[in-house]
Coordinates of C-alpha atoms in Angstrom, one line a residue:
Chain A
X21 CA -0.2 0.2 -0.2
X22 CA 2.7 2.6 0.8
X23 CA 4.5 1.6 -2.5
X24 CA 1.3 2.9 -4.1
X25 CA 1.1 5.9 -2.4
X26 CA 4.8 6.6 -2.8
X27 CA 4.2 6.0 -6.4
X28 CA 1.3 8.3 -6.5
X29 CA 3.1 11.0 -5.0
X30 CA 6.2 10.5 -7.2
X31 CA 3.5 10.8 -10.4
X32 CA 1.8 14.0 -9.0
X33 CA 4.8 15.9 -8.5
X34 CA 6.5 14.9 -11.8
X35 CA 2.8 15.3 -13.4
X36 CA 2.8 19.2 -12.1
X37 CA 6.1 19.7 -13.8
X38 CA 4.8 18.2 -16.8
X39 CA 1.7 20.7 -16.7
X40 CA 4.4 23.3 -16.5
X41 CA 5.7 22.3 -20.1
X42 CA 2.4 21.7 -21.2
X43 CA 1.2 24.9 -20.7
X44 CA 3.9 26.5 -22.8
X45 CA 2.5 24.3 -25.7
X46 CA -0.9 25.5 -24.9
X47 CA -0.8 29.0 -24.6
X48 CA 1.3 29.4 -28.0
X49 CA -1.3 27.2 -29.6
X50 CA -4.1 29.2 -28.2
X51 CA -2.6 32.4 -29.6
X52 CA -0.9 31.7 -32.9
X53 CA -2.8 27.9 -33.7
X54 CA 0.9 26.8 -34.0
X55 CA 2.8 23.7 -32.2
X56 CA 6.1 25.1 -31.0
X57 CA 8.2 22.0 -31.6
X58 CA 11.4 24.1 -30.0
X59 CA 9.5 24.3 -26.6
X60 CA 11.2 21.0 -25.4
X61 CA 14.5 22.3 -26.3
X62 CA 13.6 25.3 -24.3
X63 CA 13.1 23.0 -21.7
X64 CA 16.9 21.7 -21.9
X65 CA 18.0 25.1 -22.8
X66 CA 16.6 26.4 -19.4
X67 CA 18.4 23.4 -17.2
X68 CA 21.3 23.9 -19.1
X69 CA 21.6 27.7 -18.2
X70 CA 21.0 26.7 -14.6
X71 CA 23.9 24.5 -14.8
X72 CA 25.9 27.0 -16.6
X73 CA 25.5 30.0 -13.9
X74 CA 25.8 27.4 -11.0
X75 CA 29.6 26.6 -12.5
X76 CA 30.1 30.2 -12.3
X77 CA 29.5 30.0 -8.5
X78 CA 26.5 32.5 -8.8
X79 CA 24.5 30.2 -6.4
X80 CA 21.5 27.9 -7.5
X81 CA 18.3 30.7 -6.6
X82 CA 20.2 33.5 -8.8
X83 CA 21.2 30.7 -11.4
X84 CA 17.7 29.7 -11.7
X85 CA 16.3 33.4 -12.0
X86 CA 19.1 34.2 -14.8
X87 CA 18.2 31.0 -16.6
X88 CA 14.2 32.0 -16.4
X89 CA 15.2 35.3 -17.8
X90 CA 17.7 34.0 -20.9
X91 CA 14.9 31.1 -21.5
X92 CA 12.4 33.8 -22.0
X93 CA 14.3 35.9 -24.2
X94 CA 15.6 33.1 -26.4
X95 CA 11.8 32.1 -26.8
X96 CA 10.9 35.5 -28.0
X97 CA 13.9 36.0 -30.2
X98 CA 12.9 32.6 -32.0
X99 CA 9.7 34.1 -32.8
X100 CA 10.8 37.4 -33.5
X101 CA 13.8 35.9 -36.1
X102 CA 12.1 33.3 -37.4
X103 CA 8.4 32.7 -37.1
X104 CA 7.1 36.5 -37.2
X105 CA 8.6 37.1 -40.8
X106 CA 6.6 34.0 -41.9
X107 CA 3.4 35.4 -40.3
X108 CA 3.9 38.5 -42.2
X109 CA 4.5 36.9 -45.5
X110 CA 1.5 34.9 -44.8
X111 CA 3.2 31.4 -45.3
X112 CA 1.5 28.3 -45.0
X113 CA 1.1 27.0 -41.5
X114 CA 3.4 23.8 -41.8
X115 CA 6.6 26.4 -42.9
X116 CA 6.0 27.6 -39.5
X117 CA 5.9 24.2 -38.1
X118 CA 9.0 22.6 -39.6
X119 CA 10.9 25.7 -38.6
X120 CA 10.0 25.2 -35.0
X121 CA 11.5 21.6 -35.3
X122 CA 14.4 22.9 -36.9
X123 CA 14.8 25.4 -34.2
X124 CA 14.7 22.8 -31.6
X125 CA 17.8 20.8 -33.3
X126 CA 19.6 24.1 -33.3
X127 CA 19.4 24.7 -29.9
X128 CA 20.0 21.1 -29.2
X129 CA 23.3 21.3 -31.2
X130 CA 24.3 24.4 -29.4
X131 CA 24.0 22.8 -25.9
X132 CA 26.2 20.0 -27.4
X133 CA 29.0 22.5 -28.6
X134 CA 32.5 21.1 -27.6
X135 CA 34.5 23.2 -25.1
X136 CA 31.1 24.8 -23.6
X137 CA 28.8 22.0 -22.7
X138 CA 29.9 19.1 -25.0
X139 CA 27.4 16.4 -25.6
X140 CA 28.3 14.1 -22.6
X141 CA 25.7 13.9 -19.6
X142 CA 26.2 16.4 -16.7
X143 CA 25.6 16.3 -13.2
X144 CA 23.1 18.8 -11.9
X145 CA 22.8 20.3 -8.6
X146 CA 20.1 18.4 -6.3
X147 CA 16.8 20.2 -5.7
X148 CA 16.5 17.7 -2.5
X149 CA 17.4 20.9 -0.2
X150 CA 15.8 19.8 2.9
X151 CA 16.4 16.1 2.8
X152 CA 13.6 13.6 2.8
X153 CA 11.0 13.0 5.2
X154 CA 8.7 10.2 6.5
X155 CA 4.8 10.2 6.8
X156 CA 3.4 7.3 8.0
X157 CA 5.2 4.8 5.7
X158 CA 5.6 6.9 2.7
X159 CA 9.1 8.8 2.3
X160 CA 8.7 12.0 0.4
X161 CA 12.1 13.9 -0.8
X162 CA 12.0 17.5 -0.7
X163 CA 12.6 17.8 -4.1
X164 CA 9.5 16.2 -5.0
X165 CA 7.6 18.7 -2.7
X166 CA 9.4 21.5 -4.3
X167 CA 8.6 20.4 -7.8
X168 CA 5.0 20.0 -6.7
X169 CA 4.7 23.6 -4.5
X170 CA 6.7 25.4 -7.2
X171 CA 4.7 24.3 -10.2
X172 CA 1.4 24.7 -8.4
X173 CA 2.3 28.1 -7.7
X174 CA 3.4 29.2 -11.1
X175 CA 0.4 27.5 -12.6
X176 CA -1.7 29.4 -10.0
X177 CA 0.1 32.6 -11.3
X178 CA -0.3 31.8 -14.7
X179 CA -4.1 31.2 -14.5
X180 CA -4.8 34.4 -12.5
X181 CA -2.4 36.3 -15.2
X182 CA -4.5 35.1 -17.9
X183 CA -8.0 35.4 -16.3
X184 CA -7.9 38.7 -14.1
X185 CA -5.4 40.8 -15.4
X186 CA -5.5 43.4 -18.5
X187 CA -2.5 41.5 -20.4
X188 CA -4.4 38.4 -19.9
X189 CA -7.6 39.4 -21.3
X190 CA -5.7 41.0 -24.5
X191 CA -4.2 37.4 -24.7
X192 CA -7.8 35.8 -24.7
X193 CA -9.0 38.5 -26.9
X194 CA -5.9 37.9 -29.4
X195 CA -6.7 34.0 -29.2
X196 CA -10.4 34.7 -30.4
X197 CA -10.1 37.4 -33.2
X198 CA -6.6 38.7 -34.0
X199 CA -8.4 41.3 -36.4
X200 CA -10.6 42.4 -33.7
X201 CA -7.9 42.4 -30.9
X202 CA -5.9 44.9 -33.1
X203 CA -9.3 47.3 -33.4
X204 CA -9.3 47.3 -29.7
X205 CA -6.1 49.0 -29.8
X206 CA -4.0 45.8 -28.6
X207 CA -0.4 45.7 -29.7
X208 CA -0.8 42.1 -31.2
X209 CA 2.8 41.6 -32.0
X210 CA 3.6 42.4 -28.2
X211 CA 1.2 40.1 -26.9
X212 CA 2.9 37.3 -29.2
X213 CA 6.3 38.0 -27.7
X214 CA 4.8 37.9 -24.2
X215 CA 3.3 34.6 -24.7
X216 CA 6.6 33.2 -26.1
X217 CA 9.0 34.7 -23.2
X218 CA 6.2 33.3 -20.7
X219 CA 6.3 29.7 -22.5
X220 CA 10.2 30.1 -22.5
X221 CA 10.5 31.0 -18.8
X222 CA 8.0 28.4 -17.4
X223 CA 9.8 25.9 -19.8
X224 CA 13.2 26.9 -17.7
X225 CA 11.5 26.6 -14.3
X226 CA 10.4 23.1 -15.2
X227 CA 13.9 22.2 -16.7
X228 CA 15.4 23.5 -13.5
X229 CA 12.7 21.3 -11.4
X230 CA 13.0 18.3 -13.0
X231 CA 16.8 18.1 -13.4
X232 CA 17.2 19.1 -9.8
X233 CA 15.1 16.0 -9.1
X234 CA 16.9 13.5 -11.2
X235 CA 20.2 15.3 -11.0
X236 CA 21.4 14.9 -14.5
X237 CA 21.3 16.7 -17.9
X238 CA 22.0 16.1 -21.5
X239 CA 21.5 18.0 -24.6
X240 CA 18.7 15.9 -25.8
X241 CA 16.7 15.5 -22.5
X242 CA 14.0 17.9 -23.9
X243 CA 13.1 15.8 -27.0
X244 CA 11.1 13.0 -25.0
X245 CA 9.8 15.2 -22.4
X246 CA 8.6 17.8 -24.6
X247 CA 6.6 15.3 -26.7
X248 CA 5.4 13.8 -23.4
X249 CA 4.2 17.3 -22.3
X250 CA 2.8 17.8 -25.8
X251 CA 0.7 14.7 -25.4
X252 CA -0.3 16.0 -21.9
X253 CA -1.5 19.4 -23.4
X254 CA -3.3 17.6 -26.0
X255 CA -5.1 14.9 -23.7
X256 CA -6.1 17.9 -21.4
X257 CA -7.5 19.7 -24.6
X258 CA -4.8 22.1 -26.3
X259 CA -5.5 25.7 -25.5
X260 CA -7.2 25.2 -22.4
X261 CA -4.7 26.2 -19.5
X262 CA -6.4 23.7 -16.7
X263 CA -6.6 21.0 -19.2
X264 CA -2.9 21.1 -19.5
X265 CA -2.5 20.9 -16.0
X266 CA -5.0 17.7 -15.6
X267 CA -3.5 16.3 -18.5
X268 CA 0.3 16.5 -16.9
X269 CA -1.5 15.0 -13.9
X270 CA -2.9 11.9 -16.1
X271 CA 0.5 11.7 -17.6
X272 CA 2.7 11.8 -14.9
X273 CA 0.7 9.4 -12.5
X274 CA 0.2 7.1 -15.3
X275 CA 3.8 6.6 -16.4
X276 CA 4.7 6.3 -12.7
X277 CA 2.4 3.5 -12.0
X278 CA 3.3 1.8 -15.2
X279 CA 6.8 1.9 -14.2
X280 CA 6.1 0.6 -10.8
X281 CA 3.7 -2.4 -11.6
X282 CA 4.5 -3.1 -15.3
X283 CA 8.0 -2.5 -15.6
X284 CA 10.5 0.7 -16.2
X285 CA 10.4 0.0 -19.9
X286 CA 6.5 0.7 -19.9
X287 CA 7.3 4.1 -18.4
X288 CA 8.1 6.4 -21.6
X289 CA 5.2 4.9 -23.6
X290 CA 2.5 5.5 -21.2
X291 CA 1.9 9.0 -22.1
X292 CA 1.4 8.3 -25.7
X293 CA -1.0 5.3 -24.9
X294 CA -3.0 7.5 -22.9
X295 CA -3.1 10.1 -25.7
X296 CA -4.4 7.4 -28.1
X297 CA -7.1 6.2 -25.9
X298 CA -8.4 9.5 -24.7
X299 CA -8.6 10.8 -28.1
X300 CA -10.5 7.7 -29.3
X301 CA -13.0 8.4 -26.7
X302 CA -12.9 12.2 -27.0
X303 CA -11.3 13.8 -29.8
X304 CA -10.9 17.3 -28.6
X305 CA -9.0 15.8 -25.2
X306 CA -10.6 16.1 -21.8
X307 CA -11.8 19.7 -21.6
X308 CA -11.1 20.7 -25.3
X309 CA -14.2 22.4 -27.3
X310 CA -15.1 21.8 -30.9
X311 CA -13.5 24.2 -33.1
X312 CA -13.8 28.1 -32.6
X313 CA -17.6 29.0 -32.2
X314 CA -18.3 31.2 -35.0
X315 CA -20.4 34.2 -34.7
Chain B
X22 CA -10.6 65.8 -39.3
X23 CA -10.0 63.0 -41.6
X24 CA -8.5 63.5 -45.2
X25 CA -8.0 60.6 -47.7
X26 CA -5.9 61.7 -50.9
X27 CA -5.3 59.5 -53.6
X28 CA -5.3 56.3 -51.8
X29 CA -4.5 53.1 -53.8
X30 CA -4.9 49.8 -52.2
X31 CA -3.9 46.4 -53.8
X32 CA -4.9 42.8 -52.6
X33 CA -2.4 41.0 -54.6
X34 CA -2.7 41.5 -58.1
X35 CA -6.3 43.1 -57.5
X36 CA -6.4 46.9 -57.5
X37 CA -9.1 47.2 -54.8
X38 CA -8.8 51.1 -54.3
X39 CA -8.1 53.2 -57.2
X40 CA -6.9 56.6 -56.2
X41 CA -9.9 57.7 -53.5
X42 CA -9.8 60.9 -52.0
X43 CA -12.4 61.7 -49.6
X44 CA -12.9 64.1 -46.5
X45 CA -14.7 64.0 -43.0
X46 CA -15.1 67.2 -40.9
X47 CA -15.6 67.0 -37.3
X48 CA -19.2 66.8 -36.3
X49 CA -20.3 65.4 -39.4
X50 CA -21.8 62.0 -40.2
X51 CA -20.4 61.1 -43.9
X52 CA -21.7 58.0 -45.4
X53 CA -19.7 55.8 -47.9
X54 CA -22.3 53.8 -50.3
X55 CA -21.8 51.6 -53.1
X56 CA -22.3 47.9 -54.3
X57 CA -20.5 44.9 -53.2
X58 CA -16.8 45.0 -53.8
X59 CA -16.8 48.8 -54.4
X60 CA -14.1 49.3 -52.1
X61 CA -16.0 50.4 -49.0
X62 CA -14.7 47.9 -46.3
X63 CA -11.3 48.2 -47.8
X64 CA -11.3 52.2 -47.3
X65 CA -12.2 51.3 -43.6
X66 CA -9.7 49.0 -43.3
X67 CA -6.8 51.2 -45.0
X68 CA -7.7 53.9 -42.3
X69 CA -7.5 51.5 -39.4
X70 CA -4.2 50.3 -40.7
X71 CA -5.4 46.6 -41.4
X72 CA -4.5 46.8 -44.9
X73 CA -1.5 48.6 -46.3
X74 CA -1.9 51.4 -48.6
X75 CA 0.4 51.1 -51.7
X76 CA 0.3 54.9 -52.3
X77 CA -1.8 57.8 -51.0
X78 CA -1.9 59.5 -47.6
X79 CA -4.6 59.2 -44.8
X80 CA -4.5 62.3 -42.3
X81 CA -6.2 62.8 -38.9
X82 CA -6.2 66.0 -37.6
X83 CA -3.4 67.0 -39.4
X84 CA -1.1 64.1 -38.7
X85 CA 0.0 61.5 -41.3
X86 CA -1.4 58.1 -40.2
X87 CA -0.9 56.2 -43.4
X88 CA 0.2 52.7 -43.0
X89 CA 0.9 53.2 -39.2
X90 CA 0.0 49.8 -36.9
X91 CA -3.6 49.6 -35.8
X92 CA -3.0 49.9 -32.1
X93 CA -1.4 53.4 -32.7
X94 CA -4.6 54.6 -34.8
X95 CA -7.0 53.3 -32.2
X96 CA -4.9 55.4 -29.6
X97 CA -5.1 58.5 -31.7
X98 CA -9.0 58.4 -31.5
X99 CA -10.4 56.4 -34.5
X100 CA -12.2 53.5 -33.7
X101 CA -14.1 50.9 -36.2
X102 CA -17.2 48.7 -35.4
X103 CA -16.4 46.0 -38.1
X104 CA -18.3 44.5 -40.6
X105 CA -19.9 41.1 -39.4
X106 CA -19.5 42.7 -35.7
X107 CA -16.5 40.6 -34.9
X108 CA -17.4 40.3 -31.2
X109 CA -15.0 38.0 -29.2
X110 CA -17.7 34.9 -28.8
X111 CA -16.2 33.2 -25.6
X112 CA -15.9 36.5 -23.7
X113 CA -18.7 38.0 -21.8
X114 CA -20.3 41.4 -22.9
X115 CA -18.4 43.2 -19.9
X116 CA -15.2 41.8 -21.0
X117 CA -15.8 42.9 -24.8
X118 CA -16.4 46.3 -23.7
X119 CA -13.3 46.5 -21.3
X120 CA -11.2 45.4 -24.3
X121 CA -13.0 48.4 -26.1
X122 CA -11.4 50.6 -23.6
X123 CA -8.1 48.9 -23.8
X124 CA -6.1 52.2 -24.5
X125 CA -7.6 54.0 -21.9
X126 CA -6.1 53.9 -18.4
X127 CA -8.0 55.9 -16.2
X128 CA -10.3 53.8 -14.1
X129 CA -13.1 56.8 -13.5
X130 CA -12.8 57.7 -17.3
X131 CA -13.6 54.1 -18.2
X132 CA -16.4 53.6 -15.5
X133 CA -18.2 56.8 -17.2
X134 CA -17.8 55.5 -20.8
X135 CA -19.5 52.2 -19.5
X136 CA -22.2 54.2 -18.2
X137 CA -22.7 56.0 -21.4
X138 CA -22.7 52.9 -23.4
X139 CA -25.2 51.2 -21.1
X140 CA -27.6 54.2 -21.4
X141 CA -27.2 54.0 -24.9
X142 CA -27.9 50.1 -25.1
X143 CA -29.8 49.4 -22.2
X144 CA -30.0 45.6 -23.6
X145 CA -26.2 45.2 -23.0
X146 CA -26.6 46.0 -19.4
X147 CA -29.0 43.4 -18.8
X148 CA -26.6 41.0 -20.3
X149 CA -23.4 42.2 -18.9
X150 CA -22.3 38.5 -17.7
X151 CA -23.4 36.6 -21.0
X152 CA -20.9 35.3 -23.5
X153 CA -21.2 37.7 -26.4
X154 CA -21.5 34.4 -28.9
X155 CA -25.0 33.8 -27.4
X156 CA -26.5 37.3 -28.0
X157 CA -28.6 37.8 -30.9
X158 CA -27.5 39.4 -34.0
X159 CA -29.1 42.9 -32.9
X160 CA -27.5 42.5 -29.5
X161 CA -24.1 41.9 -31.2
X162 CA -24.3 44.7 -33.4
X163 CA -25.2 46.8 -30.1
X164 CA -22.0 45.4 -28.6
X165 CA -19.8 46.0 -31.5
X166 CA -20.9 49.5 -31.7
X167 CA -20.9 50.1 -28.0
X168 CA -17.2 48.4 -27.9
X169 CA -16.0 51.0 -30.5
X170 CA -17.2 53.6 -28.2
X171 CA -15.3 52.7 -25.2
X172 CA -12.1 53.9 -26.6
X173 CA -13.9 57.3 -26.6
X174 CA -13.2 57.8 -30.4
X175 CA -13.0 61.1 -32.0
X176 CA -13.9 59.4 -35.4
X177 CA -16.2 56.2 -35.2
X178 CA -16.1 54.2 -38.1
X179 CA -19.3 51.9 -38.7
X180 CA -19.2 49.0 -41.2
X181 CA -22.7 47.9 -42.2
X182 CA -24.1 48.3 -38.9
X183 CA -27.8 47.3 -40.2
X184 CA -26.6 44.1 -41.9
X185 CA -28.7 41.2 -41.2
X186 CA -31.0 43.0 -38.8
X187 CA -34.7 42.8 -38.8
X188 CA -36.4 46.2 -40.0
X189 CA -37.3 47.6 -36.4
X190 CA -33.9 46.9 -35.3
X191 CA -32.6 49.0 -38.3
X192 CA -34.4 51.8 -37.3
X193 CA -33.3 51.6 -33.8
X194 CA -29.6 51.5 -34.8
X195 CA -30.0 54.2 -37.3
X196 CA -31.5 56.3 -34.2
X197 CA -28.5 55.3 -32.0
X198 CA -25.9 56.5 -34.6
X199 CA -27.9 60.1 -34.5
X200 CA -27.8 60.0 -30.9
X201 CA -24.1 59.3 -30.7
X202 CA -23.4 61.9 -33.5
X203 CA -25.3 64.4 -31.4
X204 CA -23.2 63.6 -28.4
X205 CA -20.0 64.9 -30.6
X206 CA -18.7 61.7 -32.2
X207 CA -18.0 62.2 -35.9
X208 CA -19.1 59.3 -37.9
X209 CA -18.0 57.7 -41.2
X210 CA -20.7 55.4 -42.1
X211 CA -20.6 52.5 -44.6
X212 CA -24.2 51.1 -45.5
X213 CA -25.7 48.8 -48.4
X214 CA -29.2 50.3 -46.9
X215 CA -28.2 53.6 -49.0
X216 CA -31.5 55.1 -48.2
X217 CA -31.2 55.1 -44.5
X218 CA -27.6 56.0 -44.7
X219 CA -28.5 59.0 -46.8
X220 CA -31.5 60.0 -44.5
X221 CA -29.2 60.4 -41.4
X222 CA -25.9 61.7 -43.5
X223 CA -24.7 65.2 -43.8
X224 CA -22.6 64.3 -46.7
X225 CA -22.2 61.3 -48.8
X226 CA -19.4 59.6 -51.4
X227 CA -20.6 56.8 -53.8
X228 CA -18.1 54.2 -54.4
X229 CA -18.0 52.2 -57.8
X230 CA -15.4 49.7 -58.4
X231 CA -12.5 51.1 -56.4
X232 CA -13.2 54.7 -57.4
X233 CA -15.5 57.5 -56.1
X234 CA -18.2 58.3 -58.8
X235 CA -20.2 60.9 -57.1
X236 CA -19.9 62.9 -54.0
X237 CA -22.0 65.6 -52.3
X238 CA -24.4 66.6 -49.5
X239 CA -26.6 63.6 -48.5
X240 CA -30.0 65.3 -49.4
X241 CA -28.8 66.3 -53.0
X242 CA -27.5 62.8 -53.7
X243 CA -30.6 61.2 -52.6
X244 CA -32.4 63.2 -55.2
X245 CA -30.2 62.6 -58.0
X246 CA -31.6 60.4 -60.7
X247 CA -28.4 58.6 -61.5
X248 CA -28.1 57.6 -57.7
X249 CA -31.9 56.8 -57.3
X250 CA -31.9 54.6 -60.2
X251 CA -28.6 52.8 -59.3
X252 CA -28.8 52.6 -55.3
X253 CA -32.1 53.3 -53.9
X254 CA -34.3 51.3 -56.0
X255 CA -35.5 53.9 -58.7

């Protein structure tokens, strides 16, 4: 029984971190109807920046802060340099999509450059800052608790930002009708940049949390986890923030249960097994709405 | 107030506006009439910066606003209630109106404009928390006009406000346009319902395939036999 509870706790903590990555896919998709395949690489980039700044002896917390800033700016720059010109030229959506795939490989390769990072795996500072503690028969590591609490707080802040602030209202307006958003006096390009910044920043935080839990990073660490989080976003209904949170939790818990009871090599496919099952039952995902209601 | 000089707009190879010039003076209701595809909506899109002009100038209160981004033009005091209403369907009436005041920062100011819009359209006050997508066509039209008023525009552009509405609602909307004008907002109105438009306008321009074919004060255009034949049903 306590093994089950331990597995559930592990799954929920990981699931919240997945949710943090998933909302990045969801927000960008909501505004641009674009799957940002560079998002997984942003997650890796965020972890590497923490590693880099820690190696400069800046201390863990300042390193994480700097990484958040750098990753947000990188995401924003990717949009400005490679995606915005395509939108301006009204290029086909698939061109933007393959550009984000290309960007993810460029970032990944940057992270394996010799003399700076190399392609070797690296040790990452542990986020198990307060050791572990035992409740009943169940042992909880403080890195799990930190992962859960930080992700929960950030997701709450994001939800408030989108639903209660002026810039959030502008984001929702841009999601629904770009032309009308322009007519309201909203600087739509700024809203898009802001959304990319948020996506990059949250990916970096997730990168720090998950790497601090596993204590290892590698240049390709973002590709599988990026796809899992993308699945989580689709499972929850892409474009819907709380859907991404539920999707992340479902994927996190399912893969931990699978690893515990079916063997560790069943772990990674679980996200996609769940994706397929949910989409067969409900094609728009758990909370997704059908299309955009036309007025 | 608004002066358009020799404006040309292309959609790819299509020459949509072929050198039009027009003027709207402060306090006027000016209407732009013409058949489908004559370039009426394109004119408004160019004024608001939604489409780029390839040549020509648009000046507003002496400032050149040609090809500025839309958000800057809204800030300068021009606001458009677009064709087909374009309300935000999943947002509430209140959120739609709040977005209309996006360029405004003074809270008291915004509250005052809310009051003014709710007084003009009491129906909207009853539907404050309702999603805009669930409103009837007439209510959505009121919302679109109300939303455009929320930025306190000096110049209000109205694109087909009577489209798809029942005759009694058309009368109501035109009454409201007149009272908005009396409250001191200058109006440039696009209409297929040329009879109604000419009846409330001071001056009018008639667009034909991207060119201005006639212009003059509304009353004399309404009496012009050529216009009666082409646009007013004989």
